XYZ file of C-alpha atoms in Angstrom:
580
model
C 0.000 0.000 0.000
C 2.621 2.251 0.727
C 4.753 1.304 -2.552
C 1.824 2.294 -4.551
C 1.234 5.525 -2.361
C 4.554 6.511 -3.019
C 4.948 5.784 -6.757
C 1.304 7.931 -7.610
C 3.210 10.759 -5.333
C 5.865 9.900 -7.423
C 4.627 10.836 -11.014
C 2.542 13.759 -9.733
C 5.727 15.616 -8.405
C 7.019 14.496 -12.116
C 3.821 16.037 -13.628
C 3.791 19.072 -11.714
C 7.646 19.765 -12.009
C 7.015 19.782 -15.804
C 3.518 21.665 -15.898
C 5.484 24.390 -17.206
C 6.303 22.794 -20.432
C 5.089 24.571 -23.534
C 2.595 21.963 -25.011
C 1.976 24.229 -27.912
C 5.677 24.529 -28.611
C 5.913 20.683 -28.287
C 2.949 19.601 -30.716
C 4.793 22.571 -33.162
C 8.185 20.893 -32.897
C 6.288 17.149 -33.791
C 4.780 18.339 -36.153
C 7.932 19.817 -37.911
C 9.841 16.308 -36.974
C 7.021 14.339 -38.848
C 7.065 16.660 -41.993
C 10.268 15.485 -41.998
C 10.023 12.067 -41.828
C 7.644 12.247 -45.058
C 10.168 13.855 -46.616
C 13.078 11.167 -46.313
C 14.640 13.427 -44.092
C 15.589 10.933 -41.499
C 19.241 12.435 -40.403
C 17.516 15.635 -39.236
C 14.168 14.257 -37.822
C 16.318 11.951 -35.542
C 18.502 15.114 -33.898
C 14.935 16.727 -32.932
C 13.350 13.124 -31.335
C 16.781 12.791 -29.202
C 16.301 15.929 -28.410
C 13.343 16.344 -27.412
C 13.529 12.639 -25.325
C 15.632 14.078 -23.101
C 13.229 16.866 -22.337
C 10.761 14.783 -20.365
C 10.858 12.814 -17.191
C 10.995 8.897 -17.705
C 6.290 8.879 -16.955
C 5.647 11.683 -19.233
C 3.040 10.890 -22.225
C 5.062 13.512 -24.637
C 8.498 11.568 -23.678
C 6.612 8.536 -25.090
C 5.196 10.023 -27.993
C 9.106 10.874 -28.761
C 10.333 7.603 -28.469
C 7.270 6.212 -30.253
C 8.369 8.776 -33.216
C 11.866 7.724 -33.043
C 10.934 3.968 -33.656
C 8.960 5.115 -36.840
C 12.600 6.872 -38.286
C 14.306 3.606 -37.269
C 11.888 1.254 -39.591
C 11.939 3.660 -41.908
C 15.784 3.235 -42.712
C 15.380 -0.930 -42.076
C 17.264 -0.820 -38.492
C 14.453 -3.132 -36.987
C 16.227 -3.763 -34.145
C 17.050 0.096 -32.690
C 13.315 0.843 -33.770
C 11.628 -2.178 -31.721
C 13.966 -1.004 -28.890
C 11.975 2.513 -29.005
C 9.048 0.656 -29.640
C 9.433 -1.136 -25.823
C 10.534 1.925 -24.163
C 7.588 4.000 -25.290
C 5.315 0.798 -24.358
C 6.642 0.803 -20.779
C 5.697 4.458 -20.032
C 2.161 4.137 -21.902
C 1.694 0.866 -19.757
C 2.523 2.728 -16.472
C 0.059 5.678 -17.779
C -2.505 3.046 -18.687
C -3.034 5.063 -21.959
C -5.219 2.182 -23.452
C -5.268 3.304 -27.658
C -0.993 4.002 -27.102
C -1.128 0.982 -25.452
C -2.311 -1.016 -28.853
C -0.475 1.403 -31.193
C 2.844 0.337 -29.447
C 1.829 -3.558 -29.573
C 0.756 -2.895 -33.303
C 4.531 -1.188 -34.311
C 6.271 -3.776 -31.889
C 4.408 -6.865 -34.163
C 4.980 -5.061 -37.038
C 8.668 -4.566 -36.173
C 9.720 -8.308 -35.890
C 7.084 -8.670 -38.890
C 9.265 -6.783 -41.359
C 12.443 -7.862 -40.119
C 11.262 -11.400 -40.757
C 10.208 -10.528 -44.420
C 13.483 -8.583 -45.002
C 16.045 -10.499 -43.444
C 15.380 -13.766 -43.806
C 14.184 -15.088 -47.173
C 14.664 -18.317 -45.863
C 10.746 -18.509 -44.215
C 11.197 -21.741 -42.463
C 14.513 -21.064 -40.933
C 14.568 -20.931 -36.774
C 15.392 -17.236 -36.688
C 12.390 -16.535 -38.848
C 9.928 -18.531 -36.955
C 11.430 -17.035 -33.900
C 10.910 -13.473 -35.234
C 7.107 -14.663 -36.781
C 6.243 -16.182 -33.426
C 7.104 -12.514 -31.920
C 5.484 -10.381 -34.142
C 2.910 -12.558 -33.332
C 2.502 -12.767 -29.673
C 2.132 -8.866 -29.834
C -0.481 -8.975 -32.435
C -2.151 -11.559 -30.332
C -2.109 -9.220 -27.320
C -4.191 -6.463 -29.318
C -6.854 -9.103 -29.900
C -6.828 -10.597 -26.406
C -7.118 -7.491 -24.384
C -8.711 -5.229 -26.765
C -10.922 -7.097 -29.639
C -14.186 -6.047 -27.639
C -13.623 -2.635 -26.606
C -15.410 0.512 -28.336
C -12.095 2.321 -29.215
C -8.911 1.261 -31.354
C -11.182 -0.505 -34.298
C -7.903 1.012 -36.888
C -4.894 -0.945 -35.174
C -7.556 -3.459 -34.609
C -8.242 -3.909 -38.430
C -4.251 -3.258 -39.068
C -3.024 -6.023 -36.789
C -5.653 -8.402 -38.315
C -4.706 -7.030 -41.823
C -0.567 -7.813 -40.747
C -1.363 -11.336 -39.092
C -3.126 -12.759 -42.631
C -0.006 -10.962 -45.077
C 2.540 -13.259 -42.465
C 0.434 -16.230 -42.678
C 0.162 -15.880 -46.810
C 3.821 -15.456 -46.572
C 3.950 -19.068 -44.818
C 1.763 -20.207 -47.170
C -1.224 -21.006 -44.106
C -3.616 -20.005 -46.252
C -6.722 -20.572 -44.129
C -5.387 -18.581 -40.830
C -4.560 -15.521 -43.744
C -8.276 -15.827 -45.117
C -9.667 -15.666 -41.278
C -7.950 -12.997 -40.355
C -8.166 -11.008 -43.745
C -12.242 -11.499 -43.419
C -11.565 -10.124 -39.583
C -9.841 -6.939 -40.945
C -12.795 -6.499 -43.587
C -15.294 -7.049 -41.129
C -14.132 -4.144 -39.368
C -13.307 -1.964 -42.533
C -16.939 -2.390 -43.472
C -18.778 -1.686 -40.390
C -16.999 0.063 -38.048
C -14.985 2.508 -39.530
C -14.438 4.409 -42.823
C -10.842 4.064 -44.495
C -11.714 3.359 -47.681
C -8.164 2.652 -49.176
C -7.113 0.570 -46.123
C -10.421 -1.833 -47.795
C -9.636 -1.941 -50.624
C -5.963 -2.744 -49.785
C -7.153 -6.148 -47.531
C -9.747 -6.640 -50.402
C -7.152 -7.113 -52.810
C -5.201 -9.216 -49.811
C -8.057 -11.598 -49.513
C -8.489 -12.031 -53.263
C -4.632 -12.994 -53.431
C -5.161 -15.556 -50.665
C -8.286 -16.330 -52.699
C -5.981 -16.944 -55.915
C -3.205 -19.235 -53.561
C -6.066 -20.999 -52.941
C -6.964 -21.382 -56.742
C -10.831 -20.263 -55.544
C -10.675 -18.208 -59.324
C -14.658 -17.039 -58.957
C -13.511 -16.041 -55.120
C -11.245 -13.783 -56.141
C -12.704 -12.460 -59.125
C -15.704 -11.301 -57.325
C -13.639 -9.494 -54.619
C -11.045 -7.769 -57.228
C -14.035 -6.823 -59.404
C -15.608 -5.301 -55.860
C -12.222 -3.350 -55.701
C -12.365 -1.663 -59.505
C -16.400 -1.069 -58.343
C -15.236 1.034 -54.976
C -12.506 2.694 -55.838
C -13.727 6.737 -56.762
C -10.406 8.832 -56.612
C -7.857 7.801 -59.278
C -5.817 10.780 -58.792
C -3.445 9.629 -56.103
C -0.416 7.427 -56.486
C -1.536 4.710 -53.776
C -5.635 4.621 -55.474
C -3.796 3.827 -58.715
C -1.728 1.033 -56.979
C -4.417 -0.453 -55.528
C -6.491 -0.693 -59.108
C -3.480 -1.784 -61.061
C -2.911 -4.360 -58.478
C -6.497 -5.689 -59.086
C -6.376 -5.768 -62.684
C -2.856 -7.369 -62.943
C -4.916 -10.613 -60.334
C -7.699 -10.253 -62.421
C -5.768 -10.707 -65.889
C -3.808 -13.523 -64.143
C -7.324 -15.044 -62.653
C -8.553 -15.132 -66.410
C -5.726 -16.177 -67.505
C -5.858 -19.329 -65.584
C -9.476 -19.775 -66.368
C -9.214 -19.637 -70.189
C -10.736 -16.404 -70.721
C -8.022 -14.948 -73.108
C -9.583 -12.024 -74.053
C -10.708 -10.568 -70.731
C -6.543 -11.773 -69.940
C -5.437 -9.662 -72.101
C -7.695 -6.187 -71.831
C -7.299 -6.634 -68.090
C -3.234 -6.891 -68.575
C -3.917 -4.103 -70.853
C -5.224 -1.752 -68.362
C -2.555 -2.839 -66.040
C 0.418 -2.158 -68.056
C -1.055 1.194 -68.531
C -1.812 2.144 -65.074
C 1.995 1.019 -64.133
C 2.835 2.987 -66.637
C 0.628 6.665 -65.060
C 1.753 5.344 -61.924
C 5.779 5.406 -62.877
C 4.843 9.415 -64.439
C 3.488 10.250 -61.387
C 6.592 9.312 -59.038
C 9.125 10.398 -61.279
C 7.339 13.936 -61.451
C 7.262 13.402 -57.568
C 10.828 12.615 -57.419
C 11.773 15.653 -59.878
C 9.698 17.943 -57.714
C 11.527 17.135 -54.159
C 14.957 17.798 -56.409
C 13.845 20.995 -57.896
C 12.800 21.727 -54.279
C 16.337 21.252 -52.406
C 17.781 23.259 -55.683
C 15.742 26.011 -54.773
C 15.903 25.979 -51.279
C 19.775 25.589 -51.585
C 19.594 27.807 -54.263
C 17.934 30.682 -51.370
C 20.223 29.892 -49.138
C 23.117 30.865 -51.332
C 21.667 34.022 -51.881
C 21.223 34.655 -48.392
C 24.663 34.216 -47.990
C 25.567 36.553 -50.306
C 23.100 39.150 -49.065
C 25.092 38.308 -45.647
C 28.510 38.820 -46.757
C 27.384 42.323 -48.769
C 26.553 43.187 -45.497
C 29.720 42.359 -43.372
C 31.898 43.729 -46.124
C 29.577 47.154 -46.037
C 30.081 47.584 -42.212
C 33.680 46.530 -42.570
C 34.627 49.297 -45.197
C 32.996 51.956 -43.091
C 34.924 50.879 -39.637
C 37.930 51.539 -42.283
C 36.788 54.507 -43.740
C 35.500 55.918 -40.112
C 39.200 54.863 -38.916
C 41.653 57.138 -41.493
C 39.460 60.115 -40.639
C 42.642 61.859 -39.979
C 44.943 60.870 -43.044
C 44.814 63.124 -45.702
C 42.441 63.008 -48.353
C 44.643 61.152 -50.884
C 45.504 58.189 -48.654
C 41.373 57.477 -47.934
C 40.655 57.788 -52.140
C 43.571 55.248 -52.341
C 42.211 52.858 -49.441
C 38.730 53.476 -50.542
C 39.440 52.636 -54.009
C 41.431 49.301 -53.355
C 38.574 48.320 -50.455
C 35.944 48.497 -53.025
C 37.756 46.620 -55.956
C 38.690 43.839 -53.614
C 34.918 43.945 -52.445
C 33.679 43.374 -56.178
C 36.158 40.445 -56.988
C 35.192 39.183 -53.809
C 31.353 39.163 -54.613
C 32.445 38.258 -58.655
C 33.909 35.210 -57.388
C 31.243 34.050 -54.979
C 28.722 35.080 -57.900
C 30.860 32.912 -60.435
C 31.000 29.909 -57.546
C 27.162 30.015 -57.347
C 26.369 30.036 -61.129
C 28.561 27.144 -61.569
C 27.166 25.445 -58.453
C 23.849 25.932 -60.032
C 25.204 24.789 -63.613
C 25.937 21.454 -61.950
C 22.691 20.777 -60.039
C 20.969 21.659 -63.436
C 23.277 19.297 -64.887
C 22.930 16.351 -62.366
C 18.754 17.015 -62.532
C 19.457 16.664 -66.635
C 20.996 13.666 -66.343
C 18.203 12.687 -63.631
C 15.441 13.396 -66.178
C 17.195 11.645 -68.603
C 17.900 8.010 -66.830
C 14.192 8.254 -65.952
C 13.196 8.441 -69.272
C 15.500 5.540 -69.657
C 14.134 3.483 -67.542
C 10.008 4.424 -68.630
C 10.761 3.987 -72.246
C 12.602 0.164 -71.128
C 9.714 -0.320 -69.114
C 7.044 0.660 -72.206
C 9.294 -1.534 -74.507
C 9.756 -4.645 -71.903
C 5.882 -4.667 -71.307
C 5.215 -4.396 -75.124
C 8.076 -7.054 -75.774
C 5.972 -9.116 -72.735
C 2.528 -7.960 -74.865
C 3.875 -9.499 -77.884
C 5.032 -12.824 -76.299
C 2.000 -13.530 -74.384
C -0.485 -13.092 -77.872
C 1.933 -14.609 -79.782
C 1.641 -17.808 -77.443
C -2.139 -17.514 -77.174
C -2.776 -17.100 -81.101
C -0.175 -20.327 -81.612
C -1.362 -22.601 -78.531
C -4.853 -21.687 -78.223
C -6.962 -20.062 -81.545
C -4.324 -22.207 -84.121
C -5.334 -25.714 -82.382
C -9.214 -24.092 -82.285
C -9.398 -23.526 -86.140
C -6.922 -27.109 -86.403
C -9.930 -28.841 -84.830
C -13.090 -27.135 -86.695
C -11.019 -28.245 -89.676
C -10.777 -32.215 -88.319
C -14.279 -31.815 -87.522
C -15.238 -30.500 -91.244
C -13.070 -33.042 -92.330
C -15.223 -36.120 -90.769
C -18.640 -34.194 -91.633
C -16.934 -33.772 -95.359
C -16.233 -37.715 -95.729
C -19.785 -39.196 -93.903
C -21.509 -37.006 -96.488
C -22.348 -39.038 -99.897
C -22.897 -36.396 -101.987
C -20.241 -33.031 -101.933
C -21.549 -29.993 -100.319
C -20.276 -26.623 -101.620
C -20.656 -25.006 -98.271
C -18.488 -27.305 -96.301
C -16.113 -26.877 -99.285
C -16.088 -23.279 -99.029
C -15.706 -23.200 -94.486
C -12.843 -25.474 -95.040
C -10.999 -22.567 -97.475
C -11.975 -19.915 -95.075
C -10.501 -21.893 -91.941
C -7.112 -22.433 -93.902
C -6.934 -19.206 -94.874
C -7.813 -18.049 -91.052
C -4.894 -20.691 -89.981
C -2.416 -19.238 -92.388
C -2.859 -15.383 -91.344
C -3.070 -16.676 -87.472
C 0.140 -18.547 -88.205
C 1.713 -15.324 -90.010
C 0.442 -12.681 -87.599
C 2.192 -15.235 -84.557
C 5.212 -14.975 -86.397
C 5.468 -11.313 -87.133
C 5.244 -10.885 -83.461
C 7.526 -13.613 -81.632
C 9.910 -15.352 -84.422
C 9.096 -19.106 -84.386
C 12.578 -19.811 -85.469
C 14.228 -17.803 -82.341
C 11.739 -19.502 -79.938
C 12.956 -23.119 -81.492
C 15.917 -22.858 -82.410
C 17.681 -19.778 -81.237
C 19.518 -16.107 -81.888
C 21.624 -17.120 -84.561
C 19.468 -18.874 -86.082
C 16.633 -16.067 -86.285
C 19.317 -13.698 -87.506
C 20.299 -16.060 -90.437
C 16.456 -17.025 -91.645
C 15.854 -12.428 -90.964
C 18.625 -11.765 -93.051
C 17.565 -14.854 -95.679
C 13.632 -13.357 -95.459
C 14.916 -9.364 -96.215
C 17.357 -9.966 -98.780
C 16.245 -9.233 -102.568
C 17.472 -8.052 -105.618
C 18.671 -4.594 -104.666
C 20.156 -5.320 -100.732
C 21.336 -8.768 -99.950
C 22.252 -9.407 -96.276
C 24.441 -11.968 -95.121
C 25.118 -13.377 -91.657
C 28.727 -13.593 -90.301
C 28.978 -15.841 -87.787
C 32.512 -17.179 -86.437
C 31.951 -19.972 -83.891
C 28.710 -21.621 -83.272
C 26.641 -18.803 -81.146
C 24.685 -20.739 -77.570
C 21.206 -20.702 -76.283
C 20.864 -17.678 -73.910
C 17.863 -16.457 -71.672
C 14.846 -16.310 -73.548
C 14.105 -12.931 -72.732
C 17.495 -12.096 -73.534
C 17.256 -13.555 -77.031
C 13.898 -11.556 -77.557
C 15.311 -8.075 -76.854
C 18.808 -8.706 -78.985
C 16.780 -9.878 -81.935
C 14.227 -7.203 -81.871
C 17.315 -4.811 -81.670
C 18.646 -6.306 -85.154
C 16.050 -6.315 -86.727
C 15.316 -2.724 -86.134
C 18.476 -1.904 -87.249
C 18.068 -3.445 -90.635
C 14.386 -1.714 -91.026
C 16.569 1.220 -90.800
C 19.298 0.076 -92.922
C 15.973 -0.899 -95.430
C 14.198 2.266 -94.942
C 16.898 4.855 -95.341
C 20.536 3.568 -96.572
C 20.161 2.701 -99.993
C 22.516 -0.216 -99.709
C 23.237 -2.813 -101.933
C 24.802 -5.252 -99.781
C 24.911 -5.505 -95.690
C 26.462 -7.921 -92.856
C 25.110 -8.912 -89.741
C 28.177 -9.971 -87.437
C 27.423 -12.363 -84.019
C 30.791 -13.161 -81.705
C 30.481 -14.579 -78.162
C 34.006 -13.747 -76.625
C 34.172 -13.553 -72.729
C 30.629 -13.605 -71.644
C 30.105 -10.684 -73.831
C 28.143 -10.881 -76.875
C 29.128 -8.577 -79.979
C 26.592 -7.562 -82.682
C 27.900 -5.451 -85.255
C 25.572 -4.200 -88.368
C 27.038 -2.955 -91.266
C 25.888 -1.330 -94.787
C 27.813 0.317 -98.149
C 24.627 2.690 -98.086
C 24.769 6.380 -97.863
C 25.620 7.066 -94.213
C 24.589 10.356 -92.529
C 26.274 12.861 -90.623
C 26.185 11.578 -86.726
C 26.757 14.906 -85.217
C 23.276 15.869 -86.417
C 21.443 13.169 -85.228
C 18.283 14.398 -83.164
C 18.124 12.647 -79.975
C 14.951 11.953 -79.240
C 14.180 10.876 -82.607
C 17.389 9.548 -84.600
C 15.486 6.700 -86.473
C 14.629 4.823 -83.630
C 18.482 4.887 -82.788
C 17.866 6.570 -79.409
C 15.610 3.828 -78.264
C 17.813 1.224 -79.430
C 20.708 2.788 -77.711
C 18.470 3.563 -74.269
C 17.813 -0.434 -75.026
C 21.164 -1.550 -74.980
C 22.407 0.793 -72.153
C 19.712 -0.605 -70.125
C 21.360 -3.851 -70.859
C 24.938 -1.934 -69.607
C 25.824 -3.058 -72.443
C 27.976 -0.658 -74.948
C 26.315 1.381 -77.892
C 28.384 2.951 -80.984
C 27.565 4.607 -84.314
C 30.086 5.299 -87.057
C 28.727 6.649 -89.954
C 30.285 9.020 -92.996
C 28.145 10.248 -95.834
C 28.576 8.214 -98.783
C 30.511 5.785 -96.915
C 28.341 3.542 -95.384
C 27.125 3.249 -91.681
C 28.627 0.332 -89.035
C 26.610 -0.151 -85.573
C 28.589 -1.856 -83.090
C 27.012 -3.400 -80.214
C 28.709 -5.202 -76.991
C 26.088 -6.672 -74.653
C 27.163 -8.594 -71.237
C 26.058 -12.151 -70.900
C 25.761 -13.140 -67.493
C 23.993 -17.115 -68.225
C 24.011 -18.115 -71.455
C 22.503 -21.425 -71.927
């Protein structure tokens, strides 16, 4: 009785010897460390949380609040260990408060701690470190549903912990604990409160687990509810939540034989992947252009700074040789001032070319990004191409194969001929033939069978004529390599010689494969007309600037020599990390 007596006499001296604590200033100062944290600014949010931990007695709610904070920079740079060690120390002072809803947000971020650092760290799921790490997320999750599942407050980390407990049993494939507990979190979602992307998020969960579970009608239904809800399509994390519906959807119909709806629904998501990679590169150019500017302020600051000191310094010199004659100030006066002006030149001169560079470095920025969207349009078209190419050869080519058979039978039990069954049969070839042709023209059947060099040789066979003959030069025997791999190189020649085609006027032309060192060499050659290099446009250049954004991509090596009236020569050099 006396123990307790003493500790509540305890945290009310604490209370009252800190009564005189600004809370407005505090809730100012957490707000400014949280702005931070959204902005990546970790280094700096961290000085003000240490800071301000040391402010407040060990039973004081802010001093938790700071530590909680702290935790959140922590996870956010993957050091799950120093963040669950904030994480506990926050939860022992809410615990001795008996703040209930700080209570479950620290179980919650404790959970979620050894959660991520089970994902993260060990790939190996079945390992004894991971289970030991999934049983401890775990037993804090289970704590939120113990002591609070029936209480009238704290339905969010409610819903979140359920939400966490079925994406860790997914991950260990217990897929009927991760469809409980995913229904749990939608329960909640649905009737209790109103967060209408944290739905749809565990609605596209549960039709995952739905899609493990190979329940197709499941999970279309619930990724078809998703497209239904979802209103605002402006923000980067709505548009991640519909692409991620219609890439399960064209996978679900995919699986189901419904080709068609496949491939409109991996339409849509190829193009929302693509809005959603515009939208956080313009995010990404917009913090840069930010820091430029506010570095760019501060610089003039400075310089409004040093105008200053130098101003006060001259007149301390000029108020000093009062009493030297007249001659002697002019002279001091004039070399003061000229000094002054180089001074500023210089630091004027340092600042343009410090802004030169950033402009330069946000260039070259711009540029890599376009890189990587216009790889990412071609990959996905590449991907496009693949996927009807397979479905026109496996699935509508055996179709029209088998109404053909079945004409075939009708065509022989019939005694007398009939011109109609004649006349389907001639429209079915001909269907067959210009199914067989279009599947070509997208994926070569030859590379697919047999190969790169082999594709090369029957290209260069198909696009010879009378006028430009091309010939393949081949010096050893080239491997099997990736499939993939062998897609992009080949699409890569033969844009070359549409060029060469189009544009050279050649009469004759080489295509040159070598495989030295892991390192495949593709050189293209012509006795055309050649153009002048130094006036290529680049983002045109014949398709040249794709081919070379291709090929960098690759980090692989990309050159042009070209004279007028002497021909053109492309030289390629591609690493090969597993050929086949």
């Amino acid at each position: 009785m006396k123990k307790n007596l003493l500790f509540t006499i305890f945290i009310l001296i604490g209370f009252y010897c800190t009564s005189q604590i600004n809370t407005t200033d505090n809730d100012s100062i957490y707000l400014k460390a949280t702005i931070l944290v959204s902005e990546q600014k970790q280094e700096k949010a961290l000085q003000i949380t240490l800071q301000e931990i040391d402010r407040f007695p060990t039973l004081h709610p802010y001093r938790a609040k700071w530590l909680m904070l702290t935790g959140d920079i922590f996870i956010k740079n993957n050091e799950f260990d120093k963040a669950i060690k904030y994480y506990k120390k926050s939860l022992s002072t809410n615990l001795k408060l008996s703040d209930s809803l700080t209570i479950m947000e620290g179980y919650l971020k404790i959970g979620k701690g050894y959660q991520q650092k089970f994902v993260n760290l060990y790939p190996d799921l079945d390992s004894k470190k991971a289970l030991n790490l999934k049983d401890s997320a775990d037993f804090y999750y289970q704590k939120i549903i113990t002591d609070y599942k029936n209480v009238t407050y704290g339905s969010k980390h409610l819903a979140q912990t359920y939400s966490n407990l079925a994406f860790m049993y997914s991950d260990l494939n217990k897929l009927e604990k991760a469809q409980y507990y995913i229904t749990e979190a939608i329960n909640i979602y649905e009737t209790k409160i109103t967060l209408p992307v944290s739905l749809d998020g565990a609605l596209n969960n549960q039709g995952l687990i739905y899609i493990y579970q190979e329940k197709y009608k499941a999970a279309e239904k619930t990724h078809l509810k998703v497209l239904n809800k979802v209103q605002d399509t402006s923000s980067v994390k709505a548009l991640k939540t519909t692409q991620i519906a219609t890439s399960n959807l064209a996978y679900i119909y995919k699986k189901t034989n419904q080709l068609k709806k496949a491939y409109t629904y991996l339409l849509k998501s190829n193009q929302l992947d693509f809005i959603i990679r515009e939208k956080q590169t313009a995010i990404e150019i917009t913090k840069i252009e930010a820091i430029h500017n506010e570095e760019k302020a501060r610089a003039e600051e400075n310089i409004k700074t040093v105008k200053a000191e130098k101003k006060t310094e001259r007149t301390q010199y000029i108020l000093a040789a009062t009493g030297l004659t007249s001659l002697v100030i002019i002279l001091f006066g004039t070399v003061l001032y000229r000094n002054s002006k180089l001074k500023a030149k210089n630091l004027s001169l340092s600042l343009v070319e410090q802004e030169l560079n950033q402009q330069k470095t946000l260039r070259i920025l711009q540029k890599k990004n376009q890189s990587k969207l216009l790889n990412a349009t071609l990959d996905g078209r590449e991907t496009e191409r693949k996927e009807i190419a397979q479905t026109l050869h496996d699935s509508v080519s055996a179709l029209l194969s088998s109404a053909n058979m079945h004409l075939q039978v009708v065509k022989k039990k019939t005694a007398t001929p009939i011109a109609e069954l004649e006349k389907s049969q001639r429209i079915i070839d001909e269907a067959s033939g210009k199914v067989r042709d279009l599947s070509h023209k997208l994926i070569s059947a030859v590379l697919l069978k047999f190969g790169l060099e082999h594709a090369v040789y029957d290209m260069c066979e198909k696009y010879s004529n009378l006028d430009l003959e091309f010939e393949l030069e081949s010096e050893d025997k080239i491997p099997r390599f990736e499939q993939d791999f062998e897609i992009k190189i080949h699409n890569i020649i033969e844009e070359c010689i549409n060029n060469i085609m189009k544009h050279s006027k050649a009469s004759e032309a080489s295509v040159m494969l070598l495989l030295t060192n892991n390192t495949l060499h593709a050189t293209i050659k012509d006795n055309g007309v050649g153009f002048d290099t130094s006036k290529i446009n680049p983002t045109s250049g014949i398709g040249l600037s794709q081919i070379q954004a291709r090929i960098e991509n690759m980090e692989g090596v990309f050159d042009i020599d070209s004279k007028i009236n002497n021909g053109t020569s492309i030289v390629m050099q591609i690493p090969v990390e597993y050929p086949i």
